[in-house]
Coordinates of C-alpha atoms in Angstrom, one line a residue:
M29 CA -1.5 9.7 -8.9
L30 CA -3.8 11.5 -6.2
A31 CA -2.9 12.4 -2.4
P32 CA -4.1 15.5 -0.5
G33 CA -2.7 17.3 -3.9
S34 CA -2.7 16.0 -7.5
V35 CA 0.6 14.2 -8.1
S36 CA 1.0 13.0 -11.9
Y37 CA 3.1 9.9 -12.8
G38 CA 5.8 12.5 -14.1
D39 CA 5.9 14.8 -10.9
L40 CA 6.5 11.4 -9.1
A41 CA 9.1 10.1 -11.2
A42 CA 10.9 13.4 -10.7
Q43 CA 10.6 13.4 -7.2
V44 CA 11.7 9.8 -6.9
H45 CA 14.8 10.8 -8.9
Q46 CA 15.6 13.8 -6.6
R47 CA 15.3 11.8 -3.6
A48 CA 17.3 8.8 -4.9
G49 CA 19.8 11.1 -5.8
S50 CA 20.1 12.2 -2.0
L51 CA 20.0 8.7 -0.8
R52 CA 22.8 7.5 -3.5
H53 CA 25.6 7.1 -0.4
E54 CA 23.1 5.5 2.0
V55 CA 21.8 2.8 0.3
E56 CA 23.7 -0.3 -0.3
T57 CA 22.4 -2.7 -3.2
G58 CA 20.7 -5.6 -1.9
A59 CA 20.9 -4.4 1.7
L60 CA 17.8 -3.9 4.2
V61 CA 16.9 -0.7 4.5
P62 CA 14.3 0.6 7.3
V63 CA 11.7 3.2 6.3
T64 CA 9.3 5.0 8.5
V65 CA 6.2 5.1 6.4
R66 CA 2.8 6.7 6.7
L67 CA -0.2 6.6 4.7
D68 CA 1.2 9.8 2.4
M69 CA 3.1 10.9 -0.2
A70 CA 6.3 11.2 1.1
S71 CA 6.7 7.8 2.2
I72 CA 5.8 6.2 -1.2
V73 CA 8.5 8.6 -2.7
E74 CA 11.1 7.3 0.1
M75 CA 10.2 3.8 -0.7
L76 CA 10.5 3.6 -4.3
A77 CA 13.9 6.0 -4.2
V78 CA 15.2 3.0 -2.1
M79 CA 14.1 0.5 -4.6
K80 CA 15.3 2.5 -7.4
L81 CA 18.7 2.3 -6.0
G82 CA 18.8 -1.7 -5.3
G83 CA 17.8 -1.6 -1.6
V84 CA 15.2 -3.8 0.0
V85 CA 12.5 -1.7 1.9
V86 CA 11.4 -2.5 5.4
P87 CA 8.4 -0.4 6.0
Y88 CA 7.6 0.1 9.1
D89 CA 5.5 2.6 11.4
T90 CA 6.6 3.1 15.2
R91 CA 8.7 0.5 16.5
R92 CA 12.1 0.1 14.1
P93 CA 12.8 -3.6 13.4
R94 CA 15.5 -5.5 14.5
L95 CA 17.6 -6.4 10.9
D96 CA 19.4 -9.3 10.8
G97 CA 21.6 -10.5 7.8
R98 CA 20.9 -9.8 4.2
P99 CA 17.7 -10.7 2.3
P100 CA 17.5 -13.1 -0.7
R101 CA 18.8 -12.0 -4.1
G102 CA 16.0 -10.2 -5.7
A103 CA 14.2 -9.4 -2.6
A104 CA 12.5 -5.8 -3.2
V105 CA 10.6 -5.6 0.3
C106 CA 11.0 -7.2 3.3
L107 CA 7.8 -7.2 5.8
P108 CA 8.2 -7.4 9.3
T109 CA 5.6 -10.2 11.1
S110 CA 4.1 -9.3 14.4
G111 CA 5.4 -11.9 16.3
T112 CA 2.3 -13.3 17.7
G113 CA 2.8 -16.7 16.5
G114 CA 6.9 -16.6 17.8
R115 CA 9.7 -14.5 17.2
P116 CA 9.0 -11.6 14.8
Q117 CA 10.5 -12.6 11.5
M118 CA 11.2 -11.1 8.1
V119 CA 9.5 -12.2 5.1
P120 CA 10.8 -11.1 1.6
L121 CA 9.0 -10.3 -1.2
S122 CA 10.7 -10.4 -4.4
Y123 CA 10.0 -8.4 -7.9
D124 CA 8.8 -11.6 -9.2
N125 CA 6.3 -12.3 -6.3
I126 CA 5.1 -8.2 -6.9
A127 CA 5.0 -8.9 -10.7
A128 CA 3.0 -12.1 -10.4
S129 CA 0.6 -10.7 -7.5
V130 CA 0.0 -7.5 -10.3
A131 CA -0.8 -10.1 -13.0
A132 CA -3.1 -12.5 -10.9
S133 CA -5.3 -8.7 -9.8
R134 CA -5.3 -7.8 -13.7
T135 CA -6.8 -11.1 -14.7
R136 CA -9.2 -11.4 -11.9
L137 CA -10.1 -7.4 -11.4
G138 CA -9.3 -6.6 -14.5
N139 CA -8.1 -3.0 -13.3
G140 CA -6.4 -0.8 -16.1
P141 CA -5.6 2.8 -16.7
Q142 CA -8.8 4.2 -16.0
D143 CA -9.1 2.6 -12.3
R144 CA -9.1 5.1 -9.3
W145 CA -7.9 2.8 -6.3
L146 CA -8.9 3.7 -2.9
A147 CA -5.5 3.2 -0.8
T148 CA -6.3 3.2 2.8
L149 CA -4.5 0.0 4.3
P150 CA -1.4 1.0 5.9
L151 CA 2.1 0.7 3.7
T152 CA 3.7 -1.2 6.5
H153 CA 1.3 -4.5 4.9
V154 CA 1.3 -6.3 1.7
G155 CA -2.6 -5.2 1.1
G156 CA -1.6 -1.5 1.3
L157 CA 1.6 -1.8 -1.1
S158 CA -0.2 -3.9 -3.2
V159 CA -2.5 -1.1 -4.2
L160 CA 0.4 1.0 -5.3
W161 CA 1.9 -1.8 -7.3
R162 CA -1.2 -2.7 -9.0
S163 CA -1.9 1.1 -9.9
L164 CA 2.0 1.5 -11.0
E165 CA 2.1 -1.0 -13.2
A166 CA -1.2 -0.1 -14.9
G167 CA -0.8 3.6 -15.0
G168 CA -4.0 4.1 -12.8
T169 CA -5.0 6.7 -10.2
V170 CA -3.9 6.0 -6.3
I171 CA -6.5 8.1 -4.2
V172 CA -4.2 7.8 -1.0
A173 CA -6.6 8.3 2.3
P174 CA -6.3 7.5 5.8
F175 CA -9.3 5.6 7.4
D176 CA -11.1 8.3 9.2
E177 CA -13.9 10.4 9.8
S178 CA -13.3 12.3 6.5
L179 CA -13.6 9.3 4.3
P180 CA -16.9 9.3 3.1
E181 CA -17.0 12.6 2.2
L182 CA -13.7 11.9 0.4
I183 CA -15.2 9.2 -1.5
E184 CA -17.7 11.2 -2.8
G185 CA -15.3 13.8 -4.1
T186 CA -13.0 11.5 -5.6
R187 CA -15.1 8.8 -6.8
P188 CA -12.8 5.9 -6.6
T189 CA -13.7 2.6 -8.6
V190 CA -11.8 0.1 -6.6
A191 CA -11.3 0.0 -2.8
S192 CA -9.2 -2.2 -0.9
L193 CA -10.5 -2.8 2.6
V194 CA -10.2 -5.4 5.5
P195 CA -13.7 -6.2 6.8
T196 CA -13.4 -4.0 9.9
M197 CA -13.3 -0.8 7.6
L198 CA -15.8 -1.7 5.4
Y199 CA -18.5 -2.6 8.3
R200 CA -17.5 0.7 9.7
L201 CA -18.1 2.5 6.6
M202 CA -21.0 0.5 5.8
E203 CA -22.4 1.5 9.3
S204 CA -21.7 5.3 9.2
C205 CA -22.2 5.9 5.8
P206 CA -24.3 3.5 4.0
D207 CA -24.2 5.2 0.4
A208 CA -20.4 5.8 0.7
L209 CA -19.5 2.4 -1.3
A210 CA -22.4 2.8 -3.4
G211 CA -20.6 4.3 -6.2
I212 CA -17.4 2.0 -5.9
G213 CA -17.3 -1.0 -8.7
T214 CA -15.4 -3.4 -7.0
V215 CA -14.4 -3.7 -3.3
L216 CA -11.6 -6.3 -2.6
T217 CA -11.3 -7.5 1.1
G218 CA -9.6 -10.0 2.8
G219 CA -7.2 -10.5 6.3
A220 CA -10.2 -11.9 8.0
R221 CA -13.7 -13.7 7.8
I222 CA -16.1 -11.5 6.5
P223 CA -19.2 -11.4 9.3
R224 CA -22.5 -12.4 7.4
R225 CA -24.4 -9.3 8.2
V226 CA -21.7 -7.2 6.0
R227 CA -22.1 -9.9 2.8
D228 CA -26.0 -9.6 3.2
D229 CA -25.8 -5.8 3.3

């Protein structure tokens, strides 16, 4: 796994184990556990530690979600919705959901241990979490990189083979540094319609 520094899977497992030990009296099996997240290794370790203890992660960035009741049996993560269509809700994702998503991704994209995923999407959304799940299952590398002006330089230095971007990110990257995506074999995008000018380029 790659972050601002390089972290092996062995190091990651050790960090998760240590953090889980610290949280063992705070996490109830099957209960919702709110976790403040940023796009960094500390947040990844925190979420994996909660899951290791059987808690159901509720990732959020600034506004702590309201927790009502308990999630369905087998839930791994609950993602709060924005509430734009009405009252905000919790959307549970089970371990079976995650496994099916990972399997579909492998079938469609062929991602494996040799791949290096560029992770720029927030960990409060399924797009960002999916990059982690796919790479953890495959044993591949994750390049954890917030989307900012330093991203083209980071892409050049780390050589990701797969990038997951929303259309707006894709367009901005193409506008600011047209060559940034040239070495990436696959760009996975979703969440909105891709403008024709982006598809044509």
